[in-house]
JSON list of C-alpha atoms in Angstrom, two decimals:
[
{"chain": "A", "resi": 40, "resn": "MET", "atom": "CA", "xyz": [0.00, 0.00, 0.00]},
{"chain": "A", "resi": 41, "resn": "MET", "atom": "CA", "xyz": [1.30, 3.47, -0.88]},
{"chain": "A", "resi": 42, "resn": "ARG", "atom": "CA", "xyz": [2.77, 5.46, 2.01]},
{"chain": "A", "resi": 43, "resn": "SER", "atom": "CA", "xyz": [3.25, 2.27, 4.03]},
{"chain": "A", "resi": 44, "resn": "GLY", "atom": "CA", "xyz": [7.02, 1.99, 4.23]},
{"chain": "A", "resi": 45, "resn": "THR", "atom": "CA", "xyz": [7.36, 0.40, 0.80]},
{"chain": "A", "resi": 46, "resn": "THR", "atom": "CA", "xyz": [10.61, 2.19, -0.05]},
{"chain": "A", "resi": 47, "resn": "VAL", "atom": "CA", "xyz": [12.44, 1.11, 3.11]},
{"chain": "A", "resi": 48, "resn": "LEU", "atom": "CA", "xyz": [10.92, -2.36, 2.86]},
{"chain": "A", "resi": 49, "resn": "ARG", "atom": "CA", "xyz": [12.16, -2.69, -0.72]},
{"chain": "A", "resi": 50, "resn": "LEU", "atom": "CA", "xyz": [15.68, -1.72, 0.33]},
{"chain": "A", "resi": 51, "resn": "ILE", "atom": "CA", "xyz": [15.69, -4.21, 3.21]},
{"chain": "A", "resi": 52, "resn": "LEU", "atom": "CA", "xyz": [14.37, -7.05, 1.07]},
{"chain": "A", "resi": 53, "resn": "GLY", "atom": "CA", "xyz": [16.92, -6.33, -1.63]},
{"chain": "A", "resi": 54, "resn": "LYS", "atom": "CA", "xyz": [19.66, -6.46, 0.98]},
{"chain": "A", "resi": 55, "resn": "VAL", "atom": "CA", "xyz": [18.68, -9.72, 2.69]},
{"chain": "A", "resi": 56, "resn": "PHE", "atom": "CA", "xyz": [17.55, -11.62, -0.42]},
{"chain": "A", "resi": 57, "resn": "ASN", "atom": "CA", "xyz": [19.86, -10.41, -3.18]},
{"chain": "A", "resi": 58, "resn": "ASP", "atom": "CA", "xyz": [22.95, -8.84, -1.60]},
{"chain": "A", "resi": 59, "resn": "GLU", "atom": "CA", "xyz": [23.38, -11.10, 1.43]},
{"chain": "A", "resi": 60, "resn": "GLN", "atom": "CA", "xyz": [21.58, -14.13, -0.11]},
{"chain": "A", "resi": 61, "resn": "CYS", "atom": "CA", "xyz": [19.99, -15.17, 3.16]},
{"chain": "A", "resi": 62, "resn": "PHE", "atom": "CA", "xyz": [17.42, -17.29, 1.32]},
{"chain": "A", "resi": 63, "resn": "ASP", "atom": "CA", "xyz": [19.13, -19.62, -1.16]},
{"chain": "A", "resi": 64, "resn": "ASN", "atom": "CA", "xyz": [16.05, -20.52, -3.17]},
{"chain": "A", "resi": 65, "resn": "TYR", "atom": "CA", "xyz": [14.71, -17.00, -3.59]},
{"chain": "A", "resi": 66, "resn": "GLU", "atom": "CA", "xyz": [15.61, -13.63, -5.00]},
{"chain": "A", "resi": 67, "resn": "TYR", "atom": "CA", "xyz": [13.73, -10.41, -4.50]},
{"chain": "A", "resi": 68, "resn": "ARG", "atom": "CA", "xyz": [12.09, -8.65, -7.44]},
{"chain": "A", "resi": 69, "resn": "TRP", "atom": "CA", "xyz": [10.40, -5.26, -7.32]},
{"chain": "A", "resi": 70, "resn": "ASP", "atom": "CA", "xyz": [7.77, -4.76, -10.04]},
{"chain": "A", "resi": 71, "resn": "ILE", "atom": "CA", "xyz": [5.14, -2.45, -8.66]},
{"chain": "A", "resi": 72, "resn": "LYS", "atom": "CA", "xyz": [6.71, 0.68, -7.16]},
{"chain": "A", "resi": 73, "resn": "ASP", "atom": "CA", "xyz": [6.76, 2.89, -10.24]},
{"chain": "A", "resi": 74, "resn": "THR", "atom": "CA", "xyz": [3.49, 1.81, -11.86]},
{"chain": "A", "resi": 75, "resn": "HIS", "atom": "CA", "xyz": [1.26, 0.71, -8.97]},
{"chain": "A", "resi": 76, "resn": "GLY", "atom": "CA", "xyz": [-0.18, -1.67, -11.55]},
{"chain": "A", "resi": 77, "resn": "TYR", "atom": "CA", "xyz": [-1.52, -4.13, -9.01]},
{"chain": "A", "resi": 78, "resn": "GLU", "atom": "CA", "xyz": [-4.22, -5.41, -11.34]},
{"chain": "A", "resi": 79, "resn": "ASN", "atom": "CA", "xyz": [-1.59, -6.44, -13.92]},
{"chain": "A", "resi": 80, "resn": "ILE", "atom": "CA", "xyz": [0.27, -8.88, -11.69]},
{"chain": "A", "resi": 81, "resn": "VAL", "atom": "CA", "xyz": [0.21, -12.39, -13.11]},
{"chain": "A", "resi": 82, "resn": "ASN", "atom": "CA", "xyz": [0.34, -15.36, -10.78]},
{"chain": "A", "resi": 83, "resn": "ASP", "atom": "CA", "xyz": [3.63, -17.03, -11.65]},
{"chain": "A", "resi": 84, "resn": "ASN", "atom": "CA", "xyz": [3.88, -18.95, -8.37]},
{"chain": "A", "resi": 85, "resn": "ASN", "atom": "CA", "xyz": [6.02, -16.29, -6.73]},
{"chain": "A", "resi": 86, "resn": "LEU", "atom": "CA", "xyz": [5.22, -15.26, -3.20]},
{"chain": "A", "resi": 87, "resn": "LEU", "atom": "CA", "xyz": [4.19, -11.64, -2.89]},
{"chain": "A", "resi": 88, "resn": "ILE", "atom": "CA", "xyz": [4.78, -9.28, 0.03]},
{"chain": "A", "resi": 89, "resn": "THR", "atom": "CA", "xyz": [2.33, -6.52, 0.91]},
{"chain": "A", "resi": 90, "resn": "THR", "atom": "CA", "xyz": [2.49, -3.95, 3.68]},
{"chain": "A", "resi": 91, "resn": "TRP", "atom": "CA", "xyz": [-0.43, -2.05, 5.21]},
{"chain": "A", "resi": 92, "resn": "ARG", "atom": "CA", "xyz": [-0.45, 1.08, 7.37]},
{"chain": "A", "resi": 93, "resn": "ASP", "atom": "CA", "xyz": [-3.19, 2.68, 9.45]},
{"chain": "A", "resi": 94, "resn": "PRO", "atom": "CA", "xyz": [-5.42, 4.02, 6.63]},
{"chain": "A", "resi": 95, "resn": "LYS", "atom": "CA", "xyz": [-5.94, 7.36, 8.37]},
{"chain": "A", "resi": 96, "resn": "ASP", "atom": "CA", "xyz": [-2.17, 7.84, 8.50]},
{"chain": "A", "resi": 97, "resn": "VAL", "atom": "CA", "xyz": [-2.00, 6.94, 4.82]},
{"chain": "A", "resi": 98, "resn": "VAL", "atom": "CA", "xyz": [-4.40, 9.82, 4.12]},
{"chain": "A", "resi": 99, "resn": "VAL", "atom": "CA", "xyz": [-2.24, 12.19, 6.19]},
{"chain": "A", "resi": 100, "resn": "SER", "atom": "CA", "xyz": [0.95, 11.11, 4.44]},
{"chain": "A", "resi": 101, "resn": "ILE", "atom": "CA", "xyz": [-0.42, 11.41, 0.91]},
{"chain": "A", "resi": 102, "resn": "MET", "atom": "CA", "xyz": [-1.91, 14.82, 1.60]},
{"chain": "A", "resi": 103, "resn": "ARG", "atom": "CA", "xyz": [1.35, 16.02, 3.17]},
{"chain": "A", "resi": 104, "resn": "VAL", "atom": "CA", "xyz": [3.36, 14.83, 0.16]},
{"chain": "A", "resi": 105, "resn": "ARG", "atom": "CA", "xyz": [0.94, 16.47, -2.30]},
{"chain": "A", "resi": 106, "resn": "GLY", "atom": "CA", "xyz": [0.74, 19.68, -0.33]},
{"chain": "A", "resi": 107, "resn": "THR", "atom": "CA", "xyz": [-3.02, 19.38, 0.16]},
{"chain": "A", "resi": 108, "resn": "ASP", "atom": "CA", "xyz": [-4.58, 21.55, 2.86]},
{"chain": "A", "resi": 109, "resn": "SER", "atom": "CA", "xyz": [-5.87, 19.27, 5.63]},
{"chain": "A", "resi": 110, "resn": "SER", "atom": "CA", "xyz": [-8.80, 21.65, 6.16]},
{"chain": "A", "resi": 111, "resn": "ASP", "atom": "CA", "xyz": [-10.10, 20.82, 2.67]},
{"chain": "A", "resi": 112, "resn": "THR", "atom": "CA", "xyz": [-12.68, 18.15, 3.47]},
{"chain": "A", "resi": 113, "resn": "ASN", "atom": "CA", "xyz": [-13.62, 17.63, -0.17]},
{"chain": "A", "resi": 114, "resn": "ALA", "atom": "CA", "xyz": [-9.98, 16.86, -1.00]},
{"chain": "A", "resi": 115, "resn": "ILE", "atom": "CA", "xyz": [-9.89, 14.38, 1.89]},
{"chain": "A", "resi": 116, "resn": "ILE", "atom": "CA", "xyz": [-12.96, 12.59, 0.51]},
{"chain": "A", "resi": 117, "resn": "LYS", "atom": "CA", "xyz": [-11.45, 12.42, -2.99]},
{"chain": "A", "resi": 118, "resn": "GLN", "atom": "CA", "xyz": [-8.22, 11.01, -1.60]},
{"chain": "A", "resi": 119, "resn": "CYS", "atom": "CA", "xyz": [-10.12, 8.40, 0.43]},
{"chain": "A", "resi": 120, "resn": "LYS", "atom": "CA", "xyz": [-11.89, 7.21, -2.71]},
{"chain": "A", "resi": 121, "resn": "ARG", "atom": "CA", "xyz": [-8.55, 6.81, -4.52]},
{"chain": "A", "resi": 122, "resn": "ILE", "atom": "CA", "xyz": [-7.07, 4.93, -1.57]},
{"chain": "A", "resi": 123, "resn": "LEU", "atom": "CA", "xyz": [-10.07, 2.62, -1.34]},
{"chain": "A", "resi": 124, "resn": "ASN", "atom": "CA", "xyz": [-9.77, 1.74, -5.04]},
{"chain": "A", "resi": 125, "resn": "THR", "atom": "CA", "xyz": [-6.11, 0.85, -4.49]},
{"chain": "A", "resi": 126, "resn": "PHE", "atom": "CA", "xyz": [-7.09, -1.21, -1.44]},
{"chain": "A", "resi": 127, "resn": "TYR", "atom": "CA", "xyz": [-9.53, -3.31, -3.47]},
{"chain": "A", "resi": 128, "resn": "SER", "atom": "CA", "xyz": [-6.94, -3.82, -6.21]},
{"chain": "A", "resi": 129, "resn": "ILE", "atom": "CA", "xyz": [-4.28, -5.05, -3.79]},
{"chain": "A", "resi": 130, "resn": "ARG", "atom": "CA", "xyz": [-6.75, -7.25, -1.92]},
{"chain": "A", "resi": 131, "resn": "GLN", "atom": "CA", "xyz": [-7.67, -8.93, -5.19]},
{"chain": "A", "resi": 132, "resn": "VAL", "atom": "CA", "xyz": [-3.98, -9.63, -5.83]},
{"chain": "A", "resi": 133, "resn": "GLU", "atom": "CA", "xyz": [-3.60, -11.03, -2.31]},
{"chain": "A", "resi": 134, "resn": "LYS", "atom": "CA", "xyz": [-6.54, -13.36, -2.84]},
{"chain": "A", "resi": 135, "resn": "GLU", "atom": "CA", "xyz": [-5.11, -14.67, -6.12]},
{"chain": "A", "resi": 136, "resn": "ASN", "atom": "CA", "xyz": [-1.47, -15.10, -5.03]},
{"chain": "A", "resi": 137, "resn": "PRO", "atom": "CA", "xyz": [0.43, -16.57, -2.07]},
{"chain": "A", "resi": 138, "resn": "THR", "atom": "CA", "xyz": [1.22, -13.47, -0.04]},
{"chain": "A", "resi": 139, "resn": "LEU", "atom": "CA", "xyz": [3.13, -12.50, 3.09]},
{"chain": "A", "resi": 140, "resn": "VAL", "atom": "CA", "xyz": [1.05, -9.68, 4.59]},
{"chain": "A", "resi": 141, "resn": "LEU", "atom": "CA", "xyz": [2.87, -7.26, 6.90]},
{"chain": "A", "resi": 142, "resn": "LYS", "atom": "CA", "xyz": [1.41, -4.62, 9.18]},
{"chain": "A", "resi": 143, "resn": "TYR", "atom": "CA", "xyz": [3.54, -1.47, 8.92]},
{"chain": "A", "resi": 144, "resn": "GLU", "atom": "CA", "xyz": [3.23, -0.64, 12.61]},
{"chain": "A", "resi": 145, "resn": "ASN", "atom": "CA", "xyz": [4.66, -4.07, 13.54]},
{"chain": "A", "resi": 146, "resn": "TRP", "atom": "CA", "xyz": [7.83, -3.96, 11.48]},
{"chain": "A", "resi": 147, "resn": "HIS", "atom": "CA", "xyz": [8.70, -0.35, 10.71]},
{"chain": "A", "resi": 148, "resn": "GLU", "atom": "CA", "xyz": [10.54, 0.26, 13.98]},
{"chain": "A", "resi": 149, "resn": "ASP", "atom": "CA", "xyz": [11.13, -3.41, 14.81]},
{"chain": "A", "resi": 150, "resn": "PHE", "atom": "CA", "xyz": [13.16, -4.97, 12.02]},
{"chain": "A", "resi": 151, "resn": "ASP", "atom": "CA", "xyz": [13.57, -8.17, 14.04]},
{"chain": "A", "resi": 152, "resn": "TYR", "atom": "CA", "xyz": [9.82, -8.69, 13.66]},
{"chain": "A", "resi": 153, "resn": "LEU", "atom": "CA", "xyz": [10.30, -8.41, 9.90]},
{"chain": "A", "resi": 154, "resn": "PHE", "atom": "CA", "xyz": [13.37, -10.67, 9.88]},
{"chain": "A", "resi": 155, "resn": "ASN", "atom": "CA", "xyz": [11.53, -13.34, 11.88]},
{"chain": "A", "resi": 156, "resn": "ALA", "atom": "CA", "xyz": [8.52, -13.22, 9.54]},
{"chain": "A", "resi": 157, "resn": "LEU", "atom": "CA", "xyz": [10.81, -13.62, 6.52]},
{"chain": "A", "resi": 158, "resn": "GLU", "atom": "CA", "xyz": [12.71, -16.53, 8.11]},
{"chain": "A", "resi": 159, "resn": "LYS", "atom": "CA", "xyz": [9.47, -18.32, 8.91]},
{"chain": "A", "resi": 160, "resn": "THR", "atom": "CA", "xyz": [8.04, -17.77, 5.42]},
{"chain": "A", "resi": 161, "resn": "TYR", "atom": "CA", "xyz": [11.14, -18.50, 3.35]},
{"chain": "A", "resi": 162, "resn": "ASN", "atom": "CA", "xyz": [12.82, -21.08, 5.58]},
{"chain": "A", "resi": 163, "resn": "GLY", "atom": "CA", "xyz": [16.13, -19.24, 5.74]},
{"chain": "A", "resi": 164, "resn": "LYS", "atom": "CA", "xyz": [18.40, -17.52, 8.22]},
{"chain": "A", "resi": 165, "resn": "ILE", "atom": "CA", "xyz": [19.20, -13.84, 8.63]},
{"chain": "A", "resi": 166, "resn": "THR", "atom": "CA", "xyz": [22.34, -13.78, 10.75]},
{"chain": "A", "resi": 167, "resn": "LYS", "atom": "CA", "xyz": [22.94, -11.37, 13.60]},
{"chain": "A", "resi": 168, "resn": "LYS", "atom": "CA", "xyz": [25.60, -9.68, 11.47]},
{"chain": "A", "resi": 169, "resn": "VAL", "atom": "CA", "xyz": [23.17, -9.04, 8.62]},
{"chain": "A", "resi": 170, "resn": "ARG", "atom": "CA", "xyz": [20.43, -7.95, 11.03]},
{"chain": "A", "resi": 171, "resn": "ASN", "atom": "CA", "xyz": [22.74, -5.37, 12.60]},
{"chain": "A", "resi": 172, "resn": "LEU", "atom": "CA", "xyz": [23.89, -4.18, 9.17]},
{"chain": "A", "resi": 173, "resn": "VAL", "atom": "CA", "xyz": [20.32, -3.60, 8.00]},
{"chain": "A", "resi": 174, "resn": "LYS", "atom": "CA", "xyz": [19.31, -1.92, 11.26]},
{"chain": "A", "resi": 175, "resn": "LYS", "atom": "CA", "xyz": [22.23, 0.49, 10.98]},
{"chain": "A", "resi": 176, "resn": "GLU", "atom": "CA", "xyz": [21.68, 1.28, 7.29]},
{"chain": "A", "resi": 177, "resn": "TYR", "atom": "CA", "xyz": [17.89, 1.63, 7.22]},
{"chain": "A", "resi": 178, "resn": "SER", "atom": "CA", "xyz": [16.88, 2.74, 10.71]},
{"chain": "A", "resi": 179, "resn": "LYS", "atom": "CA", "xyz": [14.61, 5.78, 10.95]},
{"chain": "A", "resi": 180, "resn": "LYS", "atom": "CA", "xyz": [17.61, 7.84, 12.13]},
{"chain": "A", "resi": 181, "resn": "SER", "atom": "CA", "xyz": [19.70, 6.74, 9.14]},
{"chain": "A", "resi": 182, "resn": "VAL", "atom": "CA", "xyz": [16.95, 7.40, 6.58]},
{"chain": "A", "resi": 183, "resn": "ILE", "atom": "CA", "xyz": [16.29, 10.85, 8.07]},
{"chain": "A", "resi": 184, "resn": "LYS", "atom": "CA", "xyz": [19.99, 11.60, 7.68]},
{"chain": "A", "resi": 185, "resn": "LYS", "atom": "CA", "xyz": [19.88, 10.46, 4.03]},
{"chain": "A", "resi": 186, "resn": "GLN", "atom": "CA", "xyz": [16.82, 12.60, 3.28]},
{"chain": "A", "resi": 187, "resn": "GLU", "atom": "CA", "xyz": [18.45, 15.75, 4.68]},
{"chain": "A", "resi": 188, "resn": "SER", "atom": "CA", "xyz": [20.50, 16.12, 1.49]},
{"chain": "A", "resi": 189, "resn": "PHE", "atom": "CA", "xyz": [17.30, 16.92, -0.44]},
{"chain": "A", "resi": 190, "resn": "SER", "atom": "CA", "xyz": [15.38, 20.17, -0.21]},
{"chain": "A", "resi": 191, "resn": "GLY", "atom": "CA", "xyz": [11.91, 18.63, -0.57]},
{"chain": "A", "resi": 192, "resn": "PHE", "atom": "CA", "xyz": [9.89, 15.58, -1.50]},
{"chain": "A", "resi": 193, "resn": "LYS", "atom": "CA", "xyz": [10.27, 16.18, -5.24]},
{"chain": "A", "resi": 194, "resn": "GLN", "atom": "CA", "xyz": [14.00, 15.48, -4.95]},
{"chain": "A", "resi": 195, "resn": "TRP", "atom": "CA", "xyz": [15.13, 11.89, -4.42]},
{"chain": "A", "resi": 196, "resn": "ASP", "atom": "CA", "xyz": [17.97, 9.43, -4.67]},
{"chain": "A", "resi": 197, "resn": "LYS", "atom": "CA", "xyz": [17.54, 7.53, -7.94]},
{"chain": "A", "resi": 198, "resn": "GLU", "atom": "CA", "xyz": [19.12, 4.39, -6.47]},
{"chain": "A", "resi": 199, "resn": "THR", "atom": "CA", "xyz": [17.29, 4.15, -3.14]},
{"chain": "A", "resi": 200, "resn": "HIS", "atom": "CA", "xyz": [14.15, 6.20, -4.00]},
{"chain": "A", "resi": 201, "resn": "ILE", "atom": "CA", "xyz": [14.53, 7.99, -0.65]},
{"chain": "A", "resi": 202, "resn": "HIS", "atom": "CA", "xyz": [12.99, 11.46, -0.99]},
{"chain": "A", "resi": 203, "resn": "GLY", "atom": "CA", "xyz": [13.42, 14.68, 0.87]},
{"chain": "A", "resi": 204, "resn": "ASN", "atom": "CA", "xyz": [10.99, 14.75, 3.82]},
{"chain": "A", "resi": 205, "resn": "HIS", "atom": "CA", "xyz": [10.54, 11.01, 3.29]},
{"chain": "A", "resi": 206, "resn": "ILE", "atom": "CA", "xyz": [10.01, 10.24, 6.97]},
{"chain": "A", "resi": 207, "resn": "HIS", "atom": "CA", "xyz": [7.77, 12.53, 8.97]},
{"chain": "A", "resi": 208, "resn": "SER", "atom": "CA", "xyz": [6.51, 12.16, 12.54]},
{"chain": "A", "resi": 209, "resn": "GLY", "atom": "CA", "xyz": [5.72, 8.44, 12.49]},
{"chain": "A", "resi": 210, "resn": "PHE", "atom": "CA", "xyz": [2.66, 6.61, 13.77]},
{"chain": "A", "resi": 211, "resn": "LYS", "atom": "CA", "xyz": [-0.83, 7.96, 14.46]},
{"chain": "A", "resi": 212, "resn": "GLN", "atom": "CA", "xyz": [-0.57, 11.43, 12.98]},
{"chain": "A", "resi": 213, "resn": "TRP", "atom": "CA", "xyz": [-4.22, 11.63, 12.01]},
{"chain": "A", "resi": 214, "resn": "ASP", "atom": "CA", "xyz": [-5.67, 12.52, 15.40]},
{"chain": "A", "resi": 215, "resn": "THR", "atom": "CA", "xyz": [-3.65, 15.77, 15.49]},
{"chain": "A", "resi": 216, "resn": "VAL", "atom": "CA", "xyz": [-4.28, 16.66, 11.83]},
{"chain": "A", "resi": 217, "resn": "PHE", "atom": "CA", "xyz": [-7.99, 16.08, 11.24]},
{"chain": "A", "resi": 218, "resn": "THR", "atom": "CA", "xyz": [-11.05, 17.36, 13.07]},
{"chain": "A", "resi": 219, "resn": "LYS", "atom": "CA", "xyz": [-13.49, 14.94, 14.72]},
{"chain": "A", "resi": 220, "resn": "GLU", "atom": "CA", "xyz": [-15.91, 15.51, 11.85]},
{"chain": "A", "resi": 221, "resn": "GLN", "atom": "CA", "xyz": [-13.20, 14.73, 9.28]},
{"chain": "A", "resi": 222, "resn": "ILE", "atom": "CA", "xyz": [-12.15, 11.61, 11.16]},
{"chain": "A", "resi": 223, "resn": "GLU", "atom": "CA", "xyz": [-15.76, 10.40, 11.11]},
{"chain": "A", "resi": 224, "resn": "ILE", "atom": "CA", "xyz": [-15.89, 10.97, 7.34]},
{"chain": "A", "resi": 225, "resn": "ILE", "atom": "CA", "xyz": [-12.60, 9.08, 6.80]},
{"chain": "A", "resi": 226, "resn": "ASN", "atom": "CA", "xyz": [-13.80, 6.23, 9.02]},
{"chain": "A", "resi": 227, "resn": "ASN", "atom": "CA", "xyz": [-16.92, 5.91, 6.87]},
{"chain": "A", "resi": 228, "resn": "GLU", "atom": "CA", "xyz": [-15.12, 6.28, 3.53]},
{"chain": "A", "resi": 229, "resn": "LEU", "atom": "CA", "xyz": [-12.38, 3.77, 4.38]},
{"chain": "A", "resi": 230, "resn": "ALA", "atom": "CA", "xyz": [-14.40, 1.40, 6.59]},
{"chain": "A", "resi": 231, "resn": "PRO", "atom": "CA", "xyz": [-13.49, -1.85, 4.73]},
{"chain": "A", "resi": 232, "resn": "MET", "atom": "CA", "xyz": [-9.80, -0.97, 4.67]},
{"chain": "A", "resi": 233, "resn": "ILE", "atom": "CA", "xyz": [-9.72, 0.10, 8.31]},
{"chain": "A", "resi": 234, "resn": "LYS", "atom": "CA", "xyz": [-11.40, -3.17, 9.31]},
{"chain": "A", "resi": 235, "resn": "TYR", "atom": "CA", "xyz": [-8.84, -5.16, 7.31]},
{"chain": "A", "resi": 236, "resn": "TRP", "atom": "CA", "xyz": [-5.90, -3.24, 8.83]},
{"chain": "A", "resi": 237, "resn": "GLU", "atom": "CA", "xyz": [-7.25, -3.60, 12.37]},
{"chain": "A", "resi": 238, "resn": "GLU", "atom": "CA", "xyz": [-7.55, -7.37, 11.98]},
{"chain": "A", "resi": 239, "resn": "LEU", "atom": "CA", "xyz": [-3.95, -7.83, 10.82]},
{"chain": "A", "resi": 240, "resn": "LYS", "atom": "CA", "xyz": [-1.73, -9.43, 13.45]}
]
């Protein structure tokens, strides 16, 4: 899901699968980032990985990146409709393919949670050395340092896809950004997605 840690996740997966070869029978391939063409994925017996973030924080993040005024309720509604369409597209892909589903809030600041999920799914071993390497290179502190070389979100590193202002304030931003009335609207607009996110372990 967009704005759900996909850039950092891609970098971590590339490191443990391809660079460090922690899983002998697998390599990591990234097909979706630039096109978001979820509906075009063909089931070729590969295992997919999806990541989901609190939908209300997704709304905050997208509006922040696009420079949309959070007081514009009509813009919030339009964004919710776009997000919900993406949700249904990804869910369809998940239903048609073997998928490791990750909850952003579980792994984003706890890479060991992510490493353990990968080991269990792919029957491999991520050594302590590799774990520490990834934690050092892609921690929130490290990514914030990388993003400081860019003046704004429209500037990015072509290799890593890390943008300026890539990481903001973290979890649960929505309750300080939206009014109670706006939160009620978002809850109604994104009800199926919120329910799905809440039920993820």
